[in-house]
CSV table of C-alpha atoms and ligand atoms in Angstrom, one decimal:
chain,number,residue,atom,x,y,z
A,20,MET,CA,-1.2,17.1,-37.3
A,21,ALA,CA,0.1,15.2,-34.2
A,22,ARG,CA,0.3,11.5,-34.6
A,23,PRO,CA,-2.5,9.7,-32.7
A,24,ARG,CA,-1.1,8.0,-29.6
A,25,GLU,CA,-0.9,4.2,-29.5
A,26,PRO,CA,-3.9,2.5,-28.0
A,27,ILE,CA,-3.2,0.7,-24.7
A,28,GLY,CA,-4.8,-2.3,-23.1
A,29,VAL,CA,-5.1,-2.7,-19.3
A,30,ILE,CA,-6.0,-6.1,-17.9
A,31,GLY,CA,-7.1,-5.9,-14.2
A,32,VAL,CA,-8.6,-2.6,-13.1
A,33,GLY,CA,-7.7,-2.4,-9.4
A,34,TRP,CA,-5.5,0.2,-7.8
A,35,VAL,CA,-2.7,-0.2,-10.2
A,36,GLY,CA,-4.8,-0.9,-13.3
A,37,LEU,CA,-7.2,2.0,-12.8
A,38,VAL,CA,-4.4,4.5,-12.2
A,39,THR,CA,-2.5,3.2,-15.2
A,40,ALA,CA,-5.5,3.5,-17.4
A,41,ALA,CA,-6.4,7.0,-16.2
A,42,CYS,CA,-2.8,8.3,-16.5
A,43,PHE,CA,-2.2,6.9,-20.0
A,44,ALA,CA,-5.5,8.4,-21.1
A,45,GLU,CA,-4.3,11.7,-19.6
A,46,LEU,CA,-1.1,11.3,-21.7
A,47,GLY,CA,-3.4,11.1,-24.8
A,48,HIS,CA,-3.7,7.3,-25.3
A,49,PRO,CA,-7.0,5.6,-26.1
A,50,VAL,CA,-7.2,3.0,-23.2
A,51,PHE,CA,-9.1,-0.2,-23.2
A,52,ALA,CA,-9.4,-1.6,-19.7
A,53,ARG,CA,-10.8,-5.0,-18.8
A,54,ASP,CA,-11.7,-6.5,-15.5
A,55,ILE,CA,-13.4,-9.8,-14.8
A,56,LEU,CA,-15.8,-8.2,-12.3
A,57,ALA,CA,-18.8,-7.1,-14.3
A,58,GLU,CA,-20.1,-5.0,-11.5
A,59,LYS,CA,-16.9,-3.0,-11.3
A,60,VAL,CA,-16.9,-2.5,-15.0
A,61,GLU,CA,-20.5,-1.3,-15.0
A,62,GLY,CA,-19.7,1.1,-12.1
A,63,LEU,CA,-16.7,2.5,-14.0
A,64,ARG,CA,-18.8,3.0,-17.1
A,65,ARG,CA,-21.2,5.1,-15.0
A,66,GLY,CA,-18.3,7.2,-13.8
A,67,GLU,CA,-18.2,5.6,-10.3
A,68,THR,CA,-14.7,5.2,-9.0
A,69,THR,CA,-14.0,2.0,-7.1
A,70,ILE,CA,-11.1,3.3,-5.0
A,71,HIS,CA,-10.2,6.4,-3.0
A,72,GLU,CA,-7.2,8.0,-4.6
A,73,PRO,CA,-6.4,11.7,-4.7
A,74,GLY,CA,-6.8,13.2,-8.2
A,75,LEU,CA,-8.1,10.0,-9.8
A,76,ASP,CA,-11.8,11.0,-10.2
A,77,GLU,CA,-10.7,14.1,-12.0
A,78,LEU,CA,-8.5,12.2,-14.4
A,79,LEU,CA,-11.2,9.6,-15.1
A,80,ALA,CA,-13.9,12.3,-15.7
A,81,GLY,CA,-11.6,14.5,-17.8
A,82,ASN,CA,-10.5,11.7,-20.1
A,83,ALA,CA,-13.8,9.7,-20.3
A,84,GLU,CA,-13.9,9.8,-24.1
A,85,ARG,CA,-10.5,8.1,-24.2
A,86,LEU,CA,-11.3,5.4,-21.7
A,87,THR,CA,-13.2,2.2,-22.5
A,88,PHE,CA,-14.1,-0.2,-19.6
A,89,THR,CA,-15.1,-3.7,-20.6
A,90,ALA,CA,-15.4,-7.2,-19.2
A,91,ASP,CA,-14.6,-8.6,-22.6
A,92,LEU,CA,-10.9,-9.3,-23.3
A,93,LYS,CA,-11.6,-9.5,-27.0
A,94,GLU,CA,-12.6,-5.9,-27.1
A,95,VAL,CA,-9.1,-5.0,-25.6
A,96,LEU,CA,-7.2,-7.4,-27.9
A,97,ASP,CA,-9.0,-6.0,-31.0
A,98,ALA,CA,-8.0,-2.5,-30.1
A,99,ALA,CA,-4.6,-2.6,-28.5
A,100,ARG,CA,-1.2,-4.3,-29.1
A,101,LEU,CA,0.4,-3.1,-25.8
A,102,LEU,CA,-1.2,-4.9,-22.9
A,103,PHE,CA,-0.5,-4.0,-19.3
A,104,VAL,CA,-1.3,-6.8,-17.0
A,105,CYS,CA,-2.3,-5.4,-13.6
A,106,VAL,CA,-4.1,-8.3,-12.0
A,107,ASP,CA,-3.6,-9.1,-8.3
A,108,THR,CA,-0.9,-11.5,-7.1
A,109,PRO,CA,-1.9,-12.1,-3.5
A,110,PRO,CA,0.0,-14.3,-1.1
A,111,SER,CA,-0.8,-18.0,-1.3
A,112,PRO,CA,-1.1,-20.1,1.9
A,113,SER,CA,2.6,-21.0,1.5
A,114,GLY,CA,3.7,-17.4,1.5
A,115,ASP,CA,4.6,-17.6,-2.2
A,116,ALA,CA,2.9,-15.2,-4.6
A,117,ASP,CA,-0.3,-16.7,-6.0
A,118,LEU,CA,0.1,-16.3,-9.8
A,119,SER,CA,-3.2,-17.9,-10.8
A,120,ARG,CA,-4.7,-14.6,-12.1
A,121,VAL,CA,-1.6,-14.0,-14.2
A,122,ARG,CA,-1.8,-17.5,-15.6
A,123,ALA,CA,-5.5,-17.1,-16.4
A,124,VAL,CA,-4.6,-14.0,-18.4
A,125,VAL,CA,-1.8,-15.7,-20.3
A,126,GLU,CA,-4.1,-18.6,-21.2
A,127,GLU,CA,-6.7,-16.2,-22.6
A,128,LEU,CA,-4.3,-14.1,-24.7
A,129,GLY,CA,-4.0,-16.6,-27.6
A,130,ALA,CA,-1.5,-15.7,-30.2
A,131,GLY,CA,-0.8,-12.6,-32.3
A,132,ASP,CA,1.4,-9.5,-32.6
A,133,ARG,CA,1.1,-8.4,-29.0
A,134,VAL,CA,3.2,-7.3,-26.1
A,135,LEU,CA,2.4,-8.5,-22.6
A,136,ILE,CA,3.7,-5.9,-20.2
A,137,MET,CA,3.8,-7.3,-16.6
A,138,LYS,CA,2.9,-4.6,-14.1
A,139,SER,CA,1.8,-7.0,-11.5
A,140,THR,CA,4.5,-7.7,-8.9
A,141,VAL,CA,5.7,-11.3,-9.6
A,142,PRO,CA,8.6,-13.3,-8.2
A,143,ALA,CA,11.8,-13.3,-10.3
A,144,GLY,CA,11.6,-16.1,-12.7
A,145,THR,CA,7.9,-15.6,-13.5
A,146,GLY,CA,8.7,-13.9,-16.8
A,147,ALA,CA,10.8,-16.8,-18.0
A,148,ALA,CA,8.1,-19.2,-17.1
A,149,VAL,CA,5.3,-17.2,-18.6
A,150,LYS,CA,7.3,-16.7,-21.8
A,151,ARG,CA,7.4,-20.5,-22.3
A,152,ASP,CA,3.5,-20.5,-22.3
A,153,LEU,CA,2.9,-17.5,-24.4
A,154,GLY,CA,1.3,-17.9,-27.8
A,155,ASP,CA,3.3,-17.2,-31.0
A,156,GLY,CA,4.1,-13.5,-31.7
A,157,ILE,CA,3.6,-12.3,-28.1
A,158,ALA,CA,6.5,-10.4,-26.6
A,159,TYR,CA,7.1,-10.1,-22.9
A,160,VAL,CA,8.2,-7.0,-21.0
A,161,SER,CA,8.5,-6.6,-17.3
A,162,CYS,CA,7.5,-3.1,-16.2
A,163,PRO,CA,7.0,-3.2,-12.4
A,164,GLU,CA,5.0,-0.5,-10.7
A,165,PHE,CA,6.3,1.6,-7.8
A,166,LEU,CA,3.3,3.8,-7.1
A,167,LYS,CA,2.2,4.3,-3.6
A,168,GLU,CA,-1.5,4.3,-2.6
A,169,GLY,CA,-2.6,7.7,-1.4
A,170,SER,CA,-0.3,9.4,-4.0
A,171,ALA,CA,-0.7,6.9,-6.9
A,172,VAL,CA,-1.5,9.4,-9.6
A,173,GLU,CA,1.3,11.8,-8.6
A,174,ASP,CA,3.7,8.8,-8.4
A,175,PHE,CA,2.7,7.5,-11.8
A,176,MET,CA,3.1,10.9,-13.4
A,177,ASN,CA,6.4,11.8,-11.6
A,178,PRO,CA,8.2,8.5,-11.1
A,179,ASP,CA,11.7,8.3,-9.6
A,180,ARG,CA,12.5,5.8,-12.3
A,181,VAL,CA,10.8,3.5,-14.8
A,182,VAL,CA,12.0,0.0,-15.0
A,183,VAL,CA,11.7,-1.8,-18.4
A,184,GLY,CA,12.9,-5.4,-18.5
A,185,ALA,CA,13.1,-7.2,-21.8
A,186,ASP,CA,15.2,-10.0,-23.1
A,187,GLU,CA,17.1,-9.6,-26.4
A,188,ARG,CA,14.5,-11.3,-28.5
A,189,ASP,CA,11.9,-8.7,-27.2
A,190,ALA,CA,14.1,-5.6,-27.4
A,191,GLU,CA,11.8,-3.9,-29.8
A,192,ALA,CA,8.8,-4.4,-27.5
A,193,GLY,CA,11.0,-3.0,-24.7
A,194,ASP,CA,11.6,0.1,-26.9
A,195,ALA,CA,7.8,0.5,-27.4
A,196,VAL,CA,7.2,0.4,-23.6
A,197,ALA,CA,10.0,2.8,-22.9
A,198,ALA,CA,8.6,5.2,-25.5
A,199,LEU,CA,5.3,5.3,-23.6
A,200,TYR,CA,7.0,6.6,-20.5
A,201,GLU,CA,9.3,9.1,-22.2
A,202,PRO,CA,6.9,12.0,-21.8
A,203,LEU,CA,7.2,11.6,-18.0
A,204,GLY,CA,10.9,12.6,-18.2
A,205,ALA,CA,12.1,10.0,-15.6
A,206,GLU,CA,15.2,7.9,-15.9
A,207,ILE,CA,14.3,4.6,-17.7
A,208,VAL,CA,16.2,1.6,-16.4
A,209,ARG,CA,16.5,-0.8,-19.3
A,210,THR,CA,17.4,-4.3,-18.2
A,211,ASP,CA,16.6,-8.0,-18.5
A,212,VAL,CA,13.4,-9.5,-17.3
A,213,ALA,CA,14.7,-11.3,-14.2
A,214,SER,CA,16.6,-8.2,-13.0
A,215,ALA,CA,13.5,-6.0,-13.5
A,216,GLU,CA,11.5,-8.5,-11.4
A,217,MET,CA,14.2,-8.4,-8.7
A,218,ILE,CA,14.4,-4.6,-8.7
A,219,LYS,CA,10.7,-4.5,-7.6
A,220,LEU,CA,10.9,-7.1,-4.9
A,221,ALA,CA,14.3,-5.8,-3.6
A,222,SER,CA,13.0,-2.2,-3.4
A,223,ASN,CA,10.0,-3.2,-1.4
A,224,ALA,CA,12.0,-5.5,0.9
A,225,PHE,CA,14.5,-2.7,1.5
A,226,LEU,CA,11.8,-0.2,2.4
A,227,ALA,CA,10.2,-2.7,4.8
A,228,THR,CA,13.6,-3.3,6.3
A,229,LYS,CA,14.1,0.4,6.9
A,230,ILE,CA,10.7,0.5,8.7
A,231,SER,CA,11.4,-2.5,10.9
A,232,PHE,CA,14.9,-1.1,11.6
A,233,VAL,CA,13.6,2.3,12.8
A,234,ASN,CA,10.9,0.5,14.8
A,235,GLU,CA,13.5,-1.5,16.7
A,236,ILE,CA,15.5,1.7,17.2
A,237,ALA,CA,12.3,3.3,18.6
A,238,ASN,CA,11.9,0.4,21.0
A,239,VAL,CA,15.5,0.8,22.3
A,240,CYS,CA,14.9,4.6,22.5
A,241,GLU,CA,12.1,3.9,25.0
A,242,GLU,CA,14.5,1.9,27.1
A,243,VAL,CA,17.3,4.5,27.1
A,244,GLY,CA,15.3,7.7,27.2
A,245,ALA,CA,16.1,8.8,23.7
A,246,ASP,CA,13.6,10.2,21.2
A,247,VAL,CA,13.3,8.3,18.0
A,248,ALA,CA,12.0,11.3,16.0
A,249,GLU,CA,15.3,13.1,16.9
A,250,VAL,CA,17.4,10.0,16.2
A,251,ALA,CA,15.7,9.5,12.8
A,252,ARG,CA,16.1,13.2,11.9
A,253,GLY,CA,19.8,13.0,12.7
A,254,MET,CA,20.2,9.8,10.8
A,255,GLY,CA,18.2,10.8,7.8
A,256,LEU,CA,20.4,13.8,7.0
A,257,ASP,CA,23.1,11.4,6.1
A,258,GLU,CA,22.7,11.1,2.4
A,259,ARG,CA,23.8,7.5,2.5
A,260,ILE,CA,20.8,6.8,4.7
A,261,GLY,CA,18.1,9.3,3.7
A,262,SER,CA,15.1,10.4,5.7
A,263,ALA,CA,12.3,8.5,3.9
A,264,PHE,CA,10.8,5.5,5.6
A,265,LEU,CA,12.6,6.3,8.9
A,266,ARG,CA,9.4,7.0,10.8
A,267,ALA,CA,8.7,4.8,13.8
A,268,GLY,CA,5.2,3.5,14.3
A,269,ILE,CA,3.0,0.5,14.7
A,270,GLY,CA,4.3,-1.4,11.6
A,271,TYR,CA,3.8,-1.5,7.9
A,272,GLY,CA,0.8,-3.0,6.2
A,273,GLY,CA,-1.0,-2.6,2.9
A,274,SER,CA,-1.3,-4.8,-0.1
A,275,CYS,CA,2.3,-4.7,-1.1
A,276,PHE,CA,5.0,-4.8,1.6
A,277,PRO,CA,3.8,-7.8,3.6
A,278,LYS,CA,3.2,-10.0,0.6
A,279,ASP,CA,6.2,-8.8,-1.4
A,280,VAL,CA,8.6,-9.3,1.6
A,281,SER,CA,7.1,-12.8,2.1
A,282,ALA,CA,7.3,-13.6,-1.6
A,283,LEU,CA,11.0,-12.6,-1.7
A,284,LYS,CA,11.7,-14.7,1.4
A,285,MET,CA,9.9,-17.7,-0.1
A,286,LEU,CA,11.5,-17.2,-3.5
A,287,ALA,CA,15.0,-17.3,-1.9
A,288,GLY,CA,13.9,-20.3,0.3
A,289,ASN,CA,12.7,-22.2,-2.8
A,290,THR,CA,16.2,-21.9,-4.2
A,291,GLY,CA,17.7,-23.2,-1.0
A,292,TYR,CA,18.8,-19.8,0.3
A,293,HIS,CA,17.8,-18.8,3.8
A,294,PHE,CA,17.1,-15.0,3.7
A,295,GLN,CA,17.7,-14.4,7.5
A,296,LEU,CA,17.3,-10.6,7.4
A,297,LEU,CA,13.8,-10.8,6.0
A,298,ASN,CA,12.7,-13.2,8.7
A,299,ALA,CA,13.6,-10.6,11.3
A,300,VAL,CA,12.0,-7.8,9.3
A,301,ILE,CA,8.7,-9.7,9.3
A,302,GLU,CA,8.8,-10.7,12.9
A,303,VAL,CA,9.7,-7.2,14.1
A,304,ASN,CA,6.7,-5.8,12.1
A,305,GLU,CA,4.3,-8.3,13.6
A,306,LEU,CA,5.5,-7.6,17.2
A,307,GLN,CA,5.3,-3.8,16.6
A,308,LYS,CA,1.6,-3.9,15.8
A,309,ARG,CA,1.1,-5.5,19.2
A,310,ARG,CA,3.2,-3.1,21.3
A,311,VAL,CA,0.3,-0.7,21.6
A,312,VAL,CA,-1.5,-3.2,23.8
A,313,GLY,CA,1.3,-3.1,26.4
A,314,LYS,CA,1.2,0.7,26.3
A,315,LEU,CA,-2.5,0.8,27.1
A,316,GLN,CA,-2.0,-1.8,29.8
A,317,LYS,CA,0.7,0.3,31.4
A,318,HIS,CA,-2.0,2.9,32.1
A,319,LEU,CA,-5.1,0.8,32.4
A,320,GLY,CA,-4.0,-2.5,33.8
A,321,SER,CA,-6.2,-5.2,32.4
A,322,LEU,CA,-8.1,-4.2,29.3
A,323,LEU,CA,-11.1,-6.4,30.2
A,324,GLY,CA,-14.2,-4.3,29.7
A,325,ARG,CA,-12.2,-1.2,28.9
A,326,ARG,CA,-13.5,0.9,26.0
A,327,ILE,CA,-10.7,1.6,23.5
A,328,ALA,CA,-11.1,3.9,20.5
A,329,LEU,CA,-9.1,3.4,17.3
A,330,LEU,CA,-8.6,6.5,15.3
A,331,GLY,CA,-8.0,5.5,11.7
A,332,LEU,CA,-8.3,2.0,10.2
A,333,ALA,CA,-6.8,2.3,6.6
A,334,PHE,CA,-3.2,1.0,6.4
A,335,LYS,CA,-2.2,4.6,5.6
A,336,PRO,CA,-3.8,8.0,5.0
A,337,ASP,CA,-5.4,9.0,1.7
A,338,THR,CA,-6.6,5.5,0.9
A,339,ASP,CA,-9.4,3.3,1.9
A,340,ASP,CA,-7.3,0.1,1.4
A,341,MET,CA,-7.6,-2.2,4.4
A,342,ARG,CA,-5.4,-5.0,3.1
A,343,GLU,CA,-3.0,-6.1,5.9
A,344,ALA,CA,-3.8,-2.9,7.8
A,345,SER,CA,-2.2,-2.8,11.3
A,346,SER,CA,-5.6,-1.8,12.6
A,347,LEU,CA,-6.9,-5.4,11.9
A,348,VAL,CA,-4.3,-7.0,14.1
A,349,LEU,CA,-4.6,-4.4,16.8
A,350,ALA,CA,-8.4,-4.6,16.9
A,351,ALA,CA,-8.2,-8.4,17.2
A,352,ARG,CA,-5.6,-8.2,20.0
A,353,LEU,CA,-7.7,-5.7,21.9
A,354,VAL,CA,-10.8,-7.8,21.5
A,355,GLY,CA,-8.8,-10.8,22.6
A,356,GLU,CA,-7.8,-8.9,25.8
A,357,GLY,CA,-11.5,-8.4,26.5
A,358,ALA,CA,-11.7,-4.7,25.5
A,359,GLU,CA,-14.7,-3.1,23.9
A,360,VAL,CA,-13.3,-1.6,20.6
A,361,VAL,CA,-14.8,1.3,18.8
A,362,ALA,CA,-13.2,2.8,15.6
A,363,TYR,CA,-13.5,5.7,13.2
A,364,ASP,CA,-12.0,6.2,9.8
A,365,PRO,CA,-12.9,9.0,7.4
A,366,VAL,CA,-13.0,6.8,4.3
A,367,ALA,CA,-12.2,3.2,5.0
A,368,ALA,CA,-15.2,2.4,7.3
A,369,ASP,CA,-17.1,0.6,4.5
A,370,ARG,CA,-14.3,-1.6,3.5
A,371,ALA,CA,-13.4,-2.2,7.2
A,372,ARG,CA,-16.9,-3.2,8.3
A,373,GLU,CA,-16.8,-6.8,7.2
A,374,LEU,CA,-13.2,-7.3,8.4
A,375,LEU,CA,-13.7,-6.0,11.9
A,376,GLY,CA,-16.2,-8.4,13.5
A,377,SER,CA,-17.4,-7.1,16.8
A,378,VAL,CA,-15.7,-3.7,16.5
A,379,GLU,CA,-18.2,-0.8,16.6
A,380,LEU,CA,-17.9,1.9,13.9
A,381,ALA,CA,-18.4,5.5,14.9
A,382,GLY,CA,-19.3,8.4,12.6
A,383,SER,CA,-16.7,10.8,13.8
A,384,ALA,CA,-13.5,10.9,15.9
A,385,LEU,CA,-15.3,12.6,18.7
A,386,ASP,CA,-18.1,10.0,18.7
A,387,ALA,CA,-15.4,7.3,18.8
A,388,VAL,CA,-13.6,8.7,21.9
A,389,GLU,CA,-16.9,9.4,23.8
A,390,GLY,CA,-16.7,7.5,27.1
A,391,ALA,CA,-13.4,5.7,26.0
A,392,ASP,CA,-10.7,4.6,28.5
A,393,GLY,CA,-8.1,5.1,25.9
A,394,ALA,CA,-7.6,6.1,22.3
A,395,VAL,CA,-5.0,4.8,19.7
A,396,LEU,CA,-4.1,6.9,16.7
A,397,VAL,CA,-3.6,4.2,14.1
A,398,THR,CA,-3.7,6.1,10.8
A,399,GLU,CA,-2.2,9.6,10.4
A,400,TRP,CA,-5.2,11.2,8.7
A,401,PRO,CA,-4.7,15.0,8.7
A,402,GLU,CA,-8.1,15.6,10.3
A,403,PHE,CA,-6.7,14.0,13.5
A,404,ALA,CA,-4.1,16.7,13.8
A,405,GLU,CA,-6.9,19.3,13.6
A,406,LEU,CA,-9.2,17.6,16.1
A,407,ASP,CA,-10.5,19.6,19.1
A,408,TRP,CA,-8.4,17.6,21.5
A,409,ALA,CA,-9.7,19.5,24.6
A,410,SER,CA,-13.3,18.4,23.7
A,411,ALA,CA,-11.9,14.9,23.1
A,412,ALA,CA,-10.3,14.8,26.5
A,413,ALA,CA,-13.5,16.0,28.2
A,414,ALA,CA,-15.5,13.4,26.4
A,415,MET,CA,-13.3,10.4,27.4
A,416,ALA,CA,-13.6,8.4,30.6
A,417,ARG,CA,-9.8,8.6,30.8
A,418,PRO,CA,-7.9,11.1,28.6
A,419,LEU,CA,-5.2,8.6,27.4
A,420,ILE,CA,-3.8,8.5,23.9
A,421,VAL,CA,-1.3,6.2,22.3
A,422,ASP,CA,0.0,7.9,19.2
A,423,GLY,CA,0.8,4.9,17.0
A,424,ARG,CA,2.3,7.1,14.3
A,425,ASN,CA,4.1,9.8,16.3
A,426,PHE,CA,1.8,12.1,14.4
A,427,LEU,CA,0.3,14.3,17.1
A,428,ASP,CA,1.7,17.3,18.9
A,429,ALA,CA,2.5,15.7,22.2
A,430,ASP,CA,2.8,19.1,24.1
A,431,ARG,CA,-0.6,20.2,22.8
A,432,LEU,CA,-2.2,16.9,23.8
A,433,ARG,CA,-0.7,17.1,27.3
A,434,ALA,CA,-1.9,20.7,27.6
A,435,ALA,CA,-5.4,19.4,26.6
A,436,GLY,CA,-5.2,17.0,29.6
A,437,PHE,CA,-4.0,13.8,27.9
A,438,ALA,CA,-1.6,11.2,29.1
A,439,TYR,CA,0.3,10.9,25.8
A,440,GLU,CA,2.3,7.8,24.7
A,441,GLY,CA,4.1,7.8,21.4
A,442,ILE,CA,6.4,5.2,19.8
A,443,GLY,CA,10.0,5.6,20.9
A,444,ARG,CA,9.5,9.1,22.3
A,445,ALA,CA,11.8,10.4,25.0
A,446,VAL,CA,9.5,12.3,27.2
A,447,GLU,CA,8.2,10.3,30.1
A,448,ALA,CA,4.4,9.9,29.7
A,449,THR,CA,2.5,11.2,32.6
A,450,PRO,CA,0.4,8.4,34.1
A,451,SER,CA,-3.2,8.7,33.1
A,452,PRO,CA,-4.9,10.7,35.9
A,453,ALA,CA,-7.9,8.4,36.3
A,454,ALA,CA,-5.9,5.1,35.9
A,455,ASP,CA,-6.8,2.5,38.4
B,23,NAD,N1,-1.7,-1.5,-4.8
B,23,NAD,C1,-0.5,-1.0,-4.9
B,23,NAD,O1,-0.1,0.0,-4.2
B,23,NAD,C2,0.5,-1.6,-5.8
B,23,NAD,C3,1.7,-0.9,-6.1
B,23,NAD,C4,2.7,-1.5,-6.9
B,23,NAD,C5,2.4,-2.8,-7.4
B,23,NAD,N2,1.3,-3.4,-7.1
B,23,NAD,C6,1.1,-4.8,-7.7
B,23,NAD,O2,0.1,-4.6,-8.8
B,23,NAD,C7,-0.7,-5.8,-8.9
B,23,NAD,C8,-2.2,-5.3,-8.8
B,23,NAD,O3,-2.4,-4.7,-7.5
B,23,NAD,P1,-3.7,-4.0,-7.1
B,23,NAD,O4,-3.5,-3.4,-5.8
B,23,NAD,O5,-4.1,-3.0,-8.3
B,23,NAD,O6,-4.7,-5.2,-7.1
B,23,NAD,P2,-6.3,-5.1,-7.0
B,23,NAD,O7,-6.7,-6.4,-6.3
B,23,NAD,O8,-6.7,-3.8,-6.5
B,23,NAD,O9,-6.8,-5.2,-8.5
B,23,NAD,C9,-6.6,-6.4,-9.3
B,23,NAD,C10,-7.8,-6.4,-10.3
B,23,NAD,O10,-7.6,-7.4,-11.3
B,23,NAD,C11,-8.8,-8.0,-11.6
B,23,NAD,N3,-8.6,-9.3,-12.2
B,23,NAD,C12,-8.2,-10.5,-11.7
B,23,NAD,N4,-8.1,-11.4,-12.7
B,23,NAD,C13,-8.4,-10.8,-13.8
B,23,NAD,C14,-8.4,-11.2,-15.2
B,23,NAD,N5,-8.1,-12.5,-15.6
B,23,NAD,N6,-8.7,-10.3,-16.1
B,23,NAD,C15,-9.0,-9.0,-15.8
B,23,NAD,N7,-9.0,-8.6,-14.5
B,23,NAD,C16,-8.7,-9.5,-13.6
B,23,NAD,C17,-9.5,-8.1,-10.3
B,23,NAD,O11,-10.9,-8.3,-10.4
B,23,NAD,C18,-9.1,-6.7,-9.7
B,23,NAD,O12,-10.1,-5.7,-10.0
B,23,NAD,C19,-0.3,-6.7,-7.8
B,23,NAD,O13,0.6,-7.6,-8.3
B,23,NAD,C20,0.4,-5.7,-6.8
B,23,NAD,O14,1.4,-6.4,-6.0
B,23,NAD,C21,0.3,-2.9,-6.3
C-alpha cells in the first residue's frame, strides 16, 4: 500500500495560498488551510473560489475531500507539521515590505516540532530575524514562490526551479520541503535562507528591469522610426537575452513587481547602498503608464469632455487582480485631463468598481466604445483580438485606438477604419479622420 502523504498546513489563503493548497491536494497531500477572513473560509467551504485562476476551480472541486479550510490555526497545527506561510506582505508607506502579517503568524505558532516554510515574499534578512523569535522546536525554511497569476496552477505544477533555503541547523527540514516538490521533477536549488530570499527579490527586479528596458527602447523606436516588436524579436533570439518579458507596453503592475522592486530598493537603501538602476526602472514604469495620454492628445487635442474607453482593467489577462494595475493610473490621469472614462473588463469589473471612482463600467467591449472619441487597449484579453472591430469603428464617435500592449493586428484595425497607435511601432499612425 502506498504511504499516505504528509499533511500540509497553509496559512493565508490568497492567490499563492489557495493555489499551493489546491496543488498539494492534487499531489495527494491532506491540506489544512487557514485564513483570518471568516467570510473567505466560509465561501471556500461552500466551494466558492475567491479568485479567477485558470484550472483552479477544477483542482479544488476534484480534491475537496483532501482540503480543509478553517479560520482556526489550532486545527492546522494539530494536523500538520509542515506549515506554508502565504500571507500578504504589502508595501508599507516607507516602501519597505510590511511584515506585520508574517509577525502575527510567528507569534501565534507557539512551540513544537514544526517547520515554518516561508512562501511569502520577504526582504533578505527576514528569515534570520524571524528565527530569533520562533518558539522551541520550530525550524525555518525559505521557499519563495515564482508562480504568475493567470497561469498559477500551471506554474506551480511545472516550475522552472524550486528554491529551498535552510541553514545548517534546519537541514532536515529543508530535506522535507525538497521532498514535497520532488514529484514535480524540477531542479531544486538548495541554498541558505538569505540567498533564497535574495533569489526571489532579484528575479522579480530583473524581470521588471527587462520590461522597463524594452519600454525605453520602444520610446526611442518611436523617435527613430523603428518597430519595437521587430527589435525585441531580433534581440530575443540571442540566448543570452531571451525573448520573455521583452514586450513593450504601458508598464508592469500587479501585486508583486511594483512592491518587490521597491522592497529591494529599500532593503539596499537601509544598508546604505543606493541601488541606482532600480530607481530608473521604477521611474520609467511610472512614466510609461502615462504615455497613452499623450498619444490620445496627439489625435484629439485636449481631452476635456472627450469620452475615452478603456478595454481591460486587470493588470494582466486571465486574472481579476487589480492590485497596482496600470489601468488605475491611466484612468486617474484621463479623469484628471477632464475626460469621461468608460471601461470594460471581462472578469475584473467587480474588483475594479470600488477603485475607479467616477469611471463608468460597461457590460461589453462594444458597449464601452459606443460614442467614444478614443479607445485604449489596456489588458490583452484574447476576446479583444476577436472583437468585431468594424462594428466598433462604426459605433465610435472617432475610430481611434491606442493599443497599449501591441496586441492587436494593426493592419486589420486600419482596414476597419481605425487610426491605430501602438507602443514603439514603426508605421506612422494615420491621423484620426474626425480629429479636431
Ligand atoms: N500573487 C502572486 O502572484 C504572488 C506570486 C509570488 C509570490 N507572492 C507573494 O506571496 C505572498 C502572498 O501573496 P498573495 O497574492 O497570495 O496575497 P493575498 O493578499 O491574495 O493573500 C494573503 C492572504 O493571507 C491572509 N492572512 C493575512 N494574515 C493572516 C494570518 N495571520 N493568518 C492567516 N491568513 C492570513 C489574508 O486574509 C489573505 O487572504 C506575498 O508575500 C506575495 O508577495 C505572490
